[in-house]
Each structure stands twice: as C-alpha cells, then as structure tokens.
Short mmCIF file of C-alpha atoms in Angstrom, two decimals:
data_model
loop_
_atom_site.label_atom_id
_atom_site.label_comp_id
_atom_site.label_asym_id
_atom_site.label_seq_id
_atom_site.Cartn_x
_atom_site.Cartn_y
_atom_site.Cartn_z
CA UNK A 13 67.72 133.21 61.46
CA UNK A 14 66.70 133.03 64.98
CA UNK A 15 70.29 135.71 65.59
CA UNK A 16 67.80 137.75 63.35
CA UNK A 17 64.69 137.28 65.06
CA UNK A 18 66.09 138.42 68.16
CA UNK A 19 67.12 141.17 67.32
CA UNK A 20 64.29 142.70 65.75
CA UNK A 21 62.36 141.49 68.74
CA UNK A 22 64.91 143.82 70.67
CA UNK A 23 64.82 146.62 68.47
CA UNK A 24 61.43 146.89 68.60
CA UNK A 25 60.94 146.64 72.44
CA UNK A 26 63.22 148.93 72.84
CA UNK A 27 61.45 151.79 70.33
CA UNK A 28 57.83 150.72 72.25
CA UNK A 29 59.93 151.04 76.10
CA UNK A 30 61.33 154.74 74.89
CA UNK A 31 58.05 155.39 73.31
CA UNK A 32 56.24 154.60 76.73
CA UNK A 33 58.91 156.38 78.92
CA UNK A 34 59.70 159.97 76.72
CA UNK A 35 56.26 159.51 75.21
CA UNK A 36 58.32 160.79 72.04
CA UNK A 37 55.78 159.89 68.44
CA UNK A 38 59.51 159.28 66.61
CA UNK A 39 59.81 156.29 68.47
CA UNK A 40 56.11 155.27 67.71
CA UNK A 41 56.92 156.17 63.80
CA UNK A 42 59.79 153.93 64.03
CA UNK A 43 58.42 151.20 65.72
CA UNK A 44 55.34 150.78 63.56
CA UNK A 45 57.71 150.77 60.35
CA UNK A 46 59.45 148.21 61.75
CA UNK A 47 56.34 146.18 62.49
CA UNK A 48 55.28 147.19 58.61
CA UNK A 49 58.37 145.92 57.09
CA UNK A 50 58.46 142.25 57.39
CA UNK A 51 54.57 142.42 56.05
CA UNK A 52 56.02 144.04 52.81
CA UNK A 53 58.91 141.25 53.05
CA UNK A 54 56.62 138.94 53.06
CA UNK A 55 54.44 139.42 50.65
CA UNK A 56 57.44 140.06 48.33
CA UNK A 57 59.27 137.03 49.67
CA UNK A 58 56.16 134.79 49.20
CA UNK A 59 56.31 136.01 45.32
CA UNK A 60 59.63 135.24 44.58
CA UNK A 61 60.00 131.72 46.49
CA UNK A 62 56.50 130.80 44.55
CA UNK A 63 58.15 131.32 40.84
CA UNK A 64 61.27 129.40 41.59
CA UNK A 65 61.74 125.77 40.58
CA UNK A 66 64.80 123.85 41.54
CA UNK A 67 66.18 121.05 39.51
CA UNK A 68 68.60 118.30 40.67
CA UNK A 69 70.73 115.63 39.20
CA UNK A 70 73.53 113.71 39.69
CA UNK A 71 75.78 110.74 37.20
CA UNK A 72 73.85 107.60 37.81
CA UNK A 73 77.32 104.91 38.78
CA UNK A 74 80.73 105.93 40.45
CA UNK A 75 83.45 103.65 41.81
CA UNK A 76 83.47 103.47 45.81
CA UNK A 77 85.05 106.24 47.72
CA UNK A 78 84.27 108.48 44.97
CA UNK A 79 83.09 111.81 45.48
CA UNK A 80 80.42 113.06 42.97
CA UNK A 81 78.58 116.78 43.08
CA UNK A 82 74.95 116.80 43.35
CA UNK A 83 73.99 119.25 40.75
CA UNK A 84 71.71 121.87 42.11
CA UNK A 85 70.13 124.55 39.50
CA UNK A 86 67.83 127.24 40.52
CA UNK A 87 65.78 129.40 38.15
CA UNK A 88 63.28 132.55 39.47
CA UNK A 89 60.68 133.76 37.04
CA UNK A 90 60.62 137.07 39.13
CA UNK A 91 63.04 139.92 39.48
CA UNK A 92 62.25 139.86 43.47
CA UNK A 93 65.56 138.52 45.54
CA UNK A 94 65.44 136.01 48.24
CA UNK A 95 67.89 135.53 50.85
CA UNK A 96 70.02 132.61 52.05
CA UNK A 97 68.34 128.98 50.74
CA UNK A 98 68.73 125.70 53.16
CA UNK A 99 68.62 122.16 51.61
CA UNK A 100 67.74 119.20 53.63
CA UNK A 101 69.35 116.12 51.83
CA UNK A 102 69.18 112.33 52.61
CA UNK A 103 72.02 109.79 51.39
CA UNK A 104 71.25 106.21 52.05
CA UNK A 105 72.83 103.29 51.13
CA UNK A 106 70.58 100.40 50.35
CA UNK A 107 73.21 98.13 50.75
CA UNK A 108 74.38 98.58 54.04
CA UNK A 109 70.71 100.20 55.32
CA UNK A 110 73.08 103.10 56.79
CA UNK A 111 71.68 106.61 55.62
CA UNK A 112 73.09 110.51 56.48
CA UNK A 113 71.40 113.43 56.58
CA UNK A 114 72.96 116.81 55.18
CA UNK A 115 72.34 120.22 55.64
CA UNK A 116 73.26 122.52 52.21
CA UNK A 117 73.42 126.19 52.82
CA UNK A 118 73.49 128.57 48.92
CA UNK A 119 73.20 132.19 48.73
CA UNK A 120 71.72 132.42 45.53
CA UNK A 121 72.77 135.39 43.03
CA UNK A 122 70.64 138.25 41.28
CA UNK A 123 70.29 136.25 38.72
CA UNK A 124 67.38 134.00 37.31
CA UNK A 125 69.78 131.03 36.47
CA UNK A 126 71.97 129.92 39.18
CA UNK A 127 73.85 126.44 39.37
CA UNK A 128 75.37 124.97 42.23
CA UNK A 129 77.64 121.92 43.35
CA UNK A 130 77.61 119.64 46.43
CA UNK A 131 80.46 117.33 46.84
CA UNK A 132 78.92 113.54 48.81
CA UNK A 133 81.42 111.08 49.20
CA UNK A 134 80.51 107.69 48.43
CA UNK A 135 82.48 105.48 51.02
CA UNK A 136 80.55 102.11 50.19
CA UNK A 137 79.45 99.94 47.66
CA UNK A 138 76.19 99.54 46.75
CA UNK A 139 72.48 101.22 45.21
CA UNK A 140 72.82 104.71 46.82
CA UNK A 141 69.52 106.90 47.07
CA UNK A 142 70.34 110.66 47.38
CA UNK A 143 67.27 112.12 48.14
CA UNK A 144 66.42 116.18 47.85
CA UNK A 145 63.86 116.63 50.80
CA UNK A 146 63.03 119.98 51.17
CA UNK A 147 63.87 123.94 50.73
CA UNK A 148 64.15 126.53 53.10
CA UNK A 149 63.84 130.01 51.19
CA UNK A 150 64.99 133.01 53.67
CA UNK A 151 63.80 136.37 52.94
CA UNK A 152 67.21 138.78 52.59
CA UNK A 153 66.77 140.26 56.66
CA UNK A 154 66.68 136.51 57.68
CA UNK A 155 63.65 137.16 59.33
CA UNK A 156 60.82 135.11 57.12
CA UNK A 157 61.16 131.25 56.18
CA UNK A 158 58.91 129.59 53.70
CA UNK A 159 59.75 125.54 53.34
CA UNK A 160 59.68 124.12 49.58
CA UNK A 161 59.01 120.28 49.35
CA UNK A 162 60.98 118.76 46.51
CA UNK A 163 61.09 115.03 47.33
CA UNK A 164 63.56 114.49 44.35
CA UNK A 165 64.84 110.93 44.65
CA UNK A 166 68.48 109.47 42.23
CA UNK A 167 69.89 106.64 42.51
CA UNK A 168 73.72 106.17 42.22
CA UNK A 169 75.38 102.56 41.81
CA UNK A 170 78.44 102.61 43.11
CA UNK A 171 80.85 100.32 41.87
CA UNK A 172 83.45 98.04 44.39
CA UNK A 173 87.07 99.51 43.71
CA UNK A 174 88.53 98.38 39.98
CA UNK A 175 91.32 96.46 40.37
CA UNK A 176 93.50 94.31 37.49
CA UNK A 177 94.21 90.96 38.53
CA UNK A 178 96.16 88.53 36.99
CA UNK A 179 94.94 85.00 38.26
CA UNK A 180 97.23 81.89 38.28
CA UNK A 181 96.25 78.15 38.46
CA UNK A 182 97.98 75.80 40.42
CA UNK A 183 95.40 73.52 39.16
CA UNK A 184 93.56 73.78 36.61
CA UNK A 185 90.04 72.40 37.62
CA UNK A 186 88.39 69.48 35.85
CA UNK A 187 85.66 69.97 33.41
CA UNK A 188 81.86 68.74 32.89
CA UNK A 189 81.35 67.84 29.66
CA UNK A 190 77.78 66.47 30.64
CA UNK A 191 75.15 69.03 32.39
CA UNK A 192 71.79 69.11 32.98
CA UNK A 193 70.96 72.33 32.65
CA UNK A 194 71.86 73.80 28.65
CA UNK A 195 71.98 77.18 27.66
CA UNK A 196 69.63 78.22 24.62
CA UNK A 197 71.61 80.22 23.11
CA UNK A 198 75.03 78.61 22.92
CA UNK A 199 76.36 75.17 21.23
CA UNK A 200 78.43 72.92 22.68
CA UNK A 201 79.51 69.62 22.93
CA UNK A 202 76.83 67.42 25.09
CA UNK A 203 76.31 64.62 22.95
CA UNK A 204 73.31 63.65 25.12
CA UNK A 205 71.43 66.86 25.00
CA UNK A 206 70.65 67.75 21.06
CA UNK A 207 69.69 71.30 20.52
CA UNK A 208 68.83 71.26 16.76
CA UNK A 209 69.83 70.23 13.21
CA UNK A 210 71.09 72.19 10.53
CA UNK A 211 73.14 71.87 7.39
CA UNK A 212 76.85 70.75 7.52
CA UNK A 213 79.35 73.38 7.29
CA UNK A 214 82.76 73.17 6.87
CA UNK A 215 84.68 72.45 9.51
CA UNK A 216 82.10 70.53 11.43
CA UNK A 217 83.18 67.14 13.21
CA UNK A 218 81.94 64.51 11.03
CA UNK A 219 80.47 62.64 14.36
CA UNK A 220 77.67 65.23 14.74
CA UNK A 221 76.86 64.40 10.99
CA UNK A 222 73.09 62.81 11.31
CA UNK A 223 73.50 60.10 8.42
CA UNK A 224 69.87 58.85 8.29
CA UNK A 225 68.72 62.33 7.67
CA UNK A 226 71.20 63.04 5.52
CA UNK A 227 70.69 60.22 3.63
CA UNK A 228 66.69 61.06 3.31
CA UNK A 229 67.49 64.97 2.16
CA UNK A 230 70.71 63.83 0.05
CA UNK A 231 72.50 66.39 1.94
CA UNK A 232 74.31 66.18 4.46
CA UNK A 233 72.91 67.54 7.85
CA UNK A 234 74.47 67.58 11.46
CA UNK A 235 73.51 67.73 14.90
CA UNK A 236 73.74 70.85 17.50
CA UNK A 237 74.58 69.45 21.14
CA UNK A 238 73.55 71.20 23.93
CA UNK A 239 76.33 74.05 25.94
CA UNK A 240 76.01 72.43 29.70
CA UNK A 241 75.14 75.74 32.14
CA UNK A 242 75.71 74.07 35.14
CA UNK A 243 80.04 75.09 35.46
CA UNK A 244 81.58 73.04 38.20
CA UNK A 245 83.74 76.47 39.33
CA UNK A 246 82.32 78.21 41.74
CA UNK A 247 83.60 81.71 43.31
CA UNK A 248 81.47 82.07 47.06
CA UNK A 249 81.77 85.43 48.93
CA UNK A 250 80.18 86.38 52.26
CA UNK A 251 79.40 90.05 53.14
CA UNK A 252 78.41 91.00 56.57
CA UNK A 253 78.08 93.40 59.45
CA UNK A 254 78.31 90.72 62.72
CA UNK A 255 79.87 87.85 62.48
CA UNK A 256 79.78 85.74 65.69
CA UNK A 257 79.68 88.75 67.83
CA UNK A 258 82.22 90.45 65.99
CA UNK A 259 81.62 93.88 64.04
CA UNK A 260 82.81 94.06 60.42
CA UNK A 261 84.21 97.06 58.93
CA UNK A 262 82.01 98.04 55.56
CA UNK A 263 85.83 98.68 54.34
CA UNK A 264 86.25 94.69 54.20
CA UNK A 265 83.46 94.17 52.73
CA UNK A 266 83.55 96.53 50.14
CA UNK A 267 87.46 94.51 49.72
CA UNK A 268 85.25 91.11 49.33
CA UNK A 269 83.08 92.56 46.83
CA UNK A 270 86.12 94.10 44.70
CA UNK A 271 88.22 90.97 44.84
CA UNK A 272 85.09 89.14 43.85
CA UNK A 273 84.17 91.17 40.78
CA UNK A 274 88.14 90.90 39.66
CA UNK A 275 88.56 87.78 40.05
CA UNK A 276 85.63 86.52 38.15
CA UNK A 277 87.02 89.27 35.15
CA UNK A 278 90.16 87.53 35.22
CA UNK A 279 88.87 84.15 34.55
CA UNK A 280 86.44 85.47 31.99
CA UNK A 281 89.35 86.58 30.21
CA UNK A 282 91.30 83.25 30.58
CA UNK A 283 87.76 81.78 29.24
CA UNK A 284 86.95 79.82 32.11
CA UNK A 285 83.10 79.83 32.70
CA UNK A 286 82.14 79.65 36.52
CA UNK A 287 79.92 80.62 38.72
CA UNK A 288 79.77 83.48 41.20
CA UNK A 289 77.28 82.47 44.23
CA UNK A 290 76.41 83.45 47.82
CA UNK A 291 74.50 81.98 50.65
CA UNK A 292 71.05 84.52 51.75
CA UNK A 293 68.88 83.04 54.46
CA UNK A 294 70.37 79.66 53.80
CA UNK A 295 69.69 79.88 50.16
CA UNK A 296 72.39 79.40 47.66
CA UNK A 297 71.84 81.64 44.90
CA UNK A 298 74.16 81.74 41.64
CA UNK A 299 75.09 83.84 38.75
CA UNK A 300 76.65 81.72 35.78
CA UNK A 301 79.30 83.84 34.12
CA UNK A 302 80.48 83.49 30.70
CA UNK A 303 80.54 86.83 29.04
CA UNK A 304 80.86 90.21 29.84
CA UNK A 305 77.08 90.86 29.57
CA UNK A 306 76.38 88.11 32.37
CA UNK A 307 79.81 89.68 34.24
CA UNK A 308 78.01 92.70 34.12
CA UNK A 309 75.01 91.19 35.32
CA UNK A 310 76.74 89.31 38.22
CA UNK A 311 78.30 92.87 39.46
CA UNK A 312 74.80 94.03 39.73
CA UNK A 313 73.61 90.82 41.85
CA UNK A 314 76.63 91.96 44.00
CA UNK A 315 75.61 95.38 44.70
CA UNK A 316 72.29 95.61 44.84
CA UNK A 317 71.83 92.69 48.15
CA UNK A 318 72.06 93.67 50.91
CA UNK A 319 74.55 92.38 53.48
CA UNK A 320 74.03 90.03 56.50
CA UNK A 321 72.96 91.85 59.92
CA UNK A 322 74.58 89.15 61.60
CA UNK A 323 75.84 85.26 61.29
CA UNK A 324 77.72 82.83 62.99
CA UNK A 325 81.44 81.48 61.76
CA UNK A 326 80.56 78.10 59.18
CA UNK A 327 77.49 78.74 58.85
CA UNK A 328 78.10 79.88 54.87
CA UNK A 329 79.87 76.82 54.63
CA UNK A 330 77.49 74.22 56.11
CA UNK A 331 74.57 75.53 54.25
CA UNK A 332 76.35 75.25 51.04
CA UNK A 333 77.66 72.06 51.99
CA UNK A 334 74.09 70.77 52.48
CA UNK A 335 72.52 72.25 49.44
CA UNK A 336 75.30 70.86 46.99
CA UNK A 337 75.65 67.64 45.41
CA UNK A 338 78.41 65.60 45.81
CA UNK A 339 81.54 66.49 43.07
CA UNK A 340 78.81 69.74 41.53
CA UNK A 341 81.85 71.94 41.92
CA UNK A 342 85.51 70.57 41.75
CA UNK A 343 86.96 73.93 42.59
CA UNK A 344 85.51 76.48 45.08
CA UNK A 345 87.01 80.03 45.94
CA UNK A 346 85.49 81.30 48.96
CA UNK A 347 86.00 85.45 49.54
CA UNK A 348 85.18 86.31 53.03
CA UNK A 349 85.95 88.42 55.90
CA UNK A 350 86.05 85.45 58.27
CA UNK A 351 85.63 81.61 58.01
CA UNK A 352 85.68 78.81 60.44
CA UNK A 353 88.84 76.22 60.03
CA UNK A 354 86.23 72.99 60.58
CA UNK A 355 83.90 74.01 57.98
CA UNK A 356 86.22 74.80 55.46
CA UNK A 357 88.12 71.31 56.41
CA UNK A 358 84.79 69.71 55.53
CA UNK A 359 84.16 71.45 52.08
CA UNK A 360 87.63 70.54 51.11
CA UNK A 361 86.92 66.58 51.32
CA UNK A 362 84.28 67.22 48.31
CA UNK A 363 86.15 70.33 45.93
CA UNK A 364 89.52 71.65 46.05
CA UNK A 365 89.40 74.90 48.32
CA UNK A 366 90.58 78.41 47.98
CA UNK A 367 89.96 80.69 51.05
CA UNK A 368 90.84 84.39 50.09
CA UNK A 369 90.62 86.13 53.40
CA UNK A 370 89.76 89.63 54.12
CA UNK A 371 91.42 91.75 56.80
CA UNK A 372 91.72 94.64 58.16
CA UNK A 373 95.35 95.73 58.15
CA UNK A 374 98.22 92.82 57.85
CA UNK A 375 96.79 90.39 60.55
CA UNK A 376 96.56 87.14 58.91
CA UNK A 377 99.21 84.54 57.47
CA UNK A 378 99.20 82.18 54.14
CA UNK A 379 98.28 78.98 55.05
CA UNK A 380 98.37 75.67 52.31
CA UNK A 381 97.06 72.45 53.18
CA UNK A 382 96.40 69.10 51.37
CA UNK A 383 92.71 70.11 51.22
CA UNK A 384 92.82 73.97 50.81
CA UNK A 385 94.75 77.12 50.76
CA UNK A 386 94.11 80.26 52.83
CA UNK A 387 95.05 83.81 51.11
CA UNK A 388 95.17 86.77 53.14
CA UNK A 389 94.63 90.34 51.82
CA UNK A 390 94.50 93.64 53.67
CA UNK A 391 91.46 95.65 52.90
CA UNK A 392 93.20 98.61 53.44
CA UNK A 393 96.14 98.48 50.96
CA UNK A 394 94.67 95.56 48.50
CA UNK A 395 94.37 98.56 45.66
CA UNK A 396 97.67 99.60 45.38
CA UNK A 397 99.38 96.05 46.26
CA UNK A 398 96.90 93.24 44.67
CA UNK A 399 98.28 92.38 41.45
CA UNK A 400 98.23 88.79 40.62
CA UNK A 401 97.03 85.53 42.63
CA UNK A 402 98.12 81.93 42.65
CA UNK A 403 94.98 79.51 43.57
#
C-alpha cells in the first residue's frame, strides 16, 4: 500500500511541476482527476467494506502438532469490489502462556460468497485461543484502507499425541479394601461403610444378607457396602518450563502429558482404578480414574493447567511426601522431565516407585533399584517407538 501511495504522490507532483513549468491546462486536467479519483474510490470503497460481514470458525479439539484451517467466509451485500483484505490473527496457548501473531493476506473474488482457508499448526498441548482481531479492506488501487474490528475468539483443545500402550506389572500393587472416602454411585465391598438396603437378588453373598430385617419383612433383604474412592495407585507427572535453572523444551512436556494420558488408558483397560495427580503451588491435587468418563475428565485436568514457570529438582517430591499419609499409595509412577535421585530415594521407603523419565533425544539410561526403577523415554521418537512398559 504505501508502494501505492508513493506513487500517486509522484504522479501527481510531477503533473502540478509540468503544469507550473509549460503552464500547459492538460497537465492541470490530469492532475485534478487524479486528485478526484480516490474521492470516488472512497466513497465506493466505504460502501462495499460497510455491507460485508466475515464469519470464522474452526473444529473445536485436534491432537498436538496438528495443523487445522481457520475457516474464513466472506459475504458482500453490494456489487462494488474491494481490493486486497489483511487479517490480523492471535494464537495463544493458555497452557504454556506463549501466543503468535499472524498476518493473513486474501484477494477476495467478484463474488458475494467467498471462503477461505488458513493452515495454524498446533505444536503444543493445551486450551488454544485463536483469536480474529481485525480487517484491513484495501480499495482495488491500494491506495484507501478502512480497518474492520471482528474480535472473534475459538477455542481449540488440543489433545497430547495418542499413543497405544500396553502396560506390564512386575508387581501388582496391593489393594484397600477399607477407604474413607465412598463413591455414591458405585457398590462395593466395605463392610464398614453401608450404602443402602435392598431386596436380595440372586447371586448376592449371603453375608450382606441383613437377617433381623429380613426376618421383620419375611423377605429376605441385604446390605449395599460402600465402593472406597480413595485408590492407593497413584500416577504423578510434573510439567514445566525451568527447572533448577534449566530450560525445558514444551516438546517434553507435551511427551509427559502423552505418556500420562496412555498410561492411565492402559490401566483403565486392565481395570485397575488409580489416581492421576500433580503437585501446583505445593498443593496435591487428584483426579480418581475409573471409567472412561472420569479418563476423559482427567485429560481435561491435564490440559487445561498451566505449567510451572519455574521449580527446583525434589521439590514435587518433598511436597507430596509431606502432604501424604504414611502407606496412602503403595505404588507411585512419577512422569517427569527431571527428578532429583534423594527425593525419589525418600518416596521409595513409603510406596514402591516408578520414575518414567522424559528426555530430549537418547540421553538417559534404565536404572532398577531395591526401592525404585527409572525409565527413560525420548520425547522425540516416543510415538513411533513406545509400545509397551514393564513397571
């Protein structure tokens, strides 16, 4: 535009310099319909930006490193044309708190209906906000601009990478068959928590049968125990961008999140409730999982936080060591991009330990101790080479 600008600016000197020199009225002709033109352009340009509307849209969830088109329809109640149209668009990625600014150039058609396609990459997880800012509408000389504020706002979850993992036990981790905290919706087997009383069906254990009532009804009725919700398996990831000095890549992290969300698939499927739980501020906060519904919920939770800024090495573990009773969890799996070796030591003395480590590239070595295990995977080939794991 401002190509165009300057040289109109120096085709109309020009006309006014041989006007002034020859003293010639052709020049003084041409000049002034120059000056006229972009008045008539304008007025005309002002019409036809002032009947368009501009719609955009984009699929809601995508997998990370997916690319996905922003949708981008424009429809003109005139017949007037307009020139070249600029879009000013924002990506940002709640997540991370990183955001990009784009610049999308169309040259729109003759016709009223016109649909176009951006391609944006999604490189990392996370609640993406692709916002539409603005339009600049250029008349067809390039010489007029009139901006269009749109402010159109989507969100886009995007999804850690799907992997299928196959999950092995070396040891199967103990049970609690006692809890103090019972979900309302499921039966189990607590005999010190009872839920409610109905009539016996078949197949019921005669020791839940509730003889003095079903002696005063003359039928017989049974007791429904309470489902403990407090599972003593407990999958902990960290996600961060400094970790005791030390930048880390959004590529492992996005590898913590996917190796989180497929392992806790697996053991769904193998029907072995846990919980899925990370350290925020010092706070331990968990997601039970037991279904695909609270799965599904727990992938959300994963998401939609945002990562660290910055922590020190342990400090994951010590806070969760602190906040934890004594024997709560007999099996932890900790996902992380780096641990210390003293705090996990110290966890191991209370639960049996599995440290899955995330790295970047094929630094890192299996280690197995009495106490724990430490499981290296490389963030950058984990897709294609992460089938099964022992822990």
């Amino acid at each position: 535009m401002k190509k165009h600008r300057l040289w109109y600016i120096t085709i109309v000197t020009v006309m006014l310099a041989v006007y002034i020199i020859a003293n010639r009225k052709e020049a003084l002709v041409f000049m002034g319909g120059l000056i006229l033109v972009p008045v008539v352009l304008a007025l005309i340009h002002a019409g036809a930006v002032s009947s368009l509307t501009i719609e955009c849209s984009m699929q809601n969830s995508s997998r990370v490193r997916n690319t996905i088109p922003l949708v981008l329809r424009i429809r003109k109640q005139s017949f007037f044309p307009i020139g070249a149209v600029k879009l000013s668009v924002n990506v940002r990625n709640n997540m991370y708190n990183e955001e990009t600014e784009h610049e999308i150039f169309l040259q729109p058609s003759g016709g009223r209906k016109m649909e176009f396609q951006y391609p944006i990459k999604l490189e990392d997880c996370g609640s993406v906000w692709v916002t539409v800012k603005h339009a600049d509408f250029y008349d067809l000389p390039g010489l007029l601009k009139i901006r269009k504020t749109i402010g159109r706002t989507m969100e886009i979850l995007v999804y850690p990478a799907d992997i299928h993992l196959i999950t092995e036990l070396e040891r199967r981790p103990e049970t609690q068959t006692f809890g103090e905290y019972y979900d309302q919706e499921r039966k189990g087997q607590d005999v010190s928590e009872v839920s409610g009383l109905r009539e016996y069906a078949e197949g019921d254990s005669l020791g839940s049968v509730h003889w003095k009532l079903s002696s005063k009804f003359d039928e017989l009725v049974v007791r429904e125990f309470g489902y403990p919700f407090n599972y003593n398996i407990l999958i902990l990831y960290d996600v961060m961008k400094i970790c005791s000095g030390q930048q880390i890549a959004n590529q492992r992290n996005n590898a913590v999140l996917a190796l989180t969300d497929a392992l806790s698939y697996s053991m769904m499927e193998m029907n072995m409730e846990h919980n899925v739980g990370r350290v925020i501020e010092g706070e331990l906060y968990t997601v039970p999982v037991n279904s695909r519904s609270t799965h599904d919920q727990m992938v959300l939770n994963l998401i939609c936080r945002p990562v660290t800024e910055s922590t020190q090495n342990g400090d994951v573990i010590y806070h969760f060591i602190r906040q934890v009773r004594r024997n709560e969890y007999t099996k932890v799996i900790y996902i992380t991009p780096e641990y210390e070796e003293g705090a996990v030591q110290q966890l191991s003395r209370e639960a049996d330990v599995t440290v899955i480590k995330v790295t970047q590239g094929m630094e890192g070595t299996y280690v197995d101790t009495p106490g724990y295990s430490v499981i290296p995977v490389d963030s950058e080939q984990y897709r294609e080479k992460l089938h099964s794991i022992v822990i």
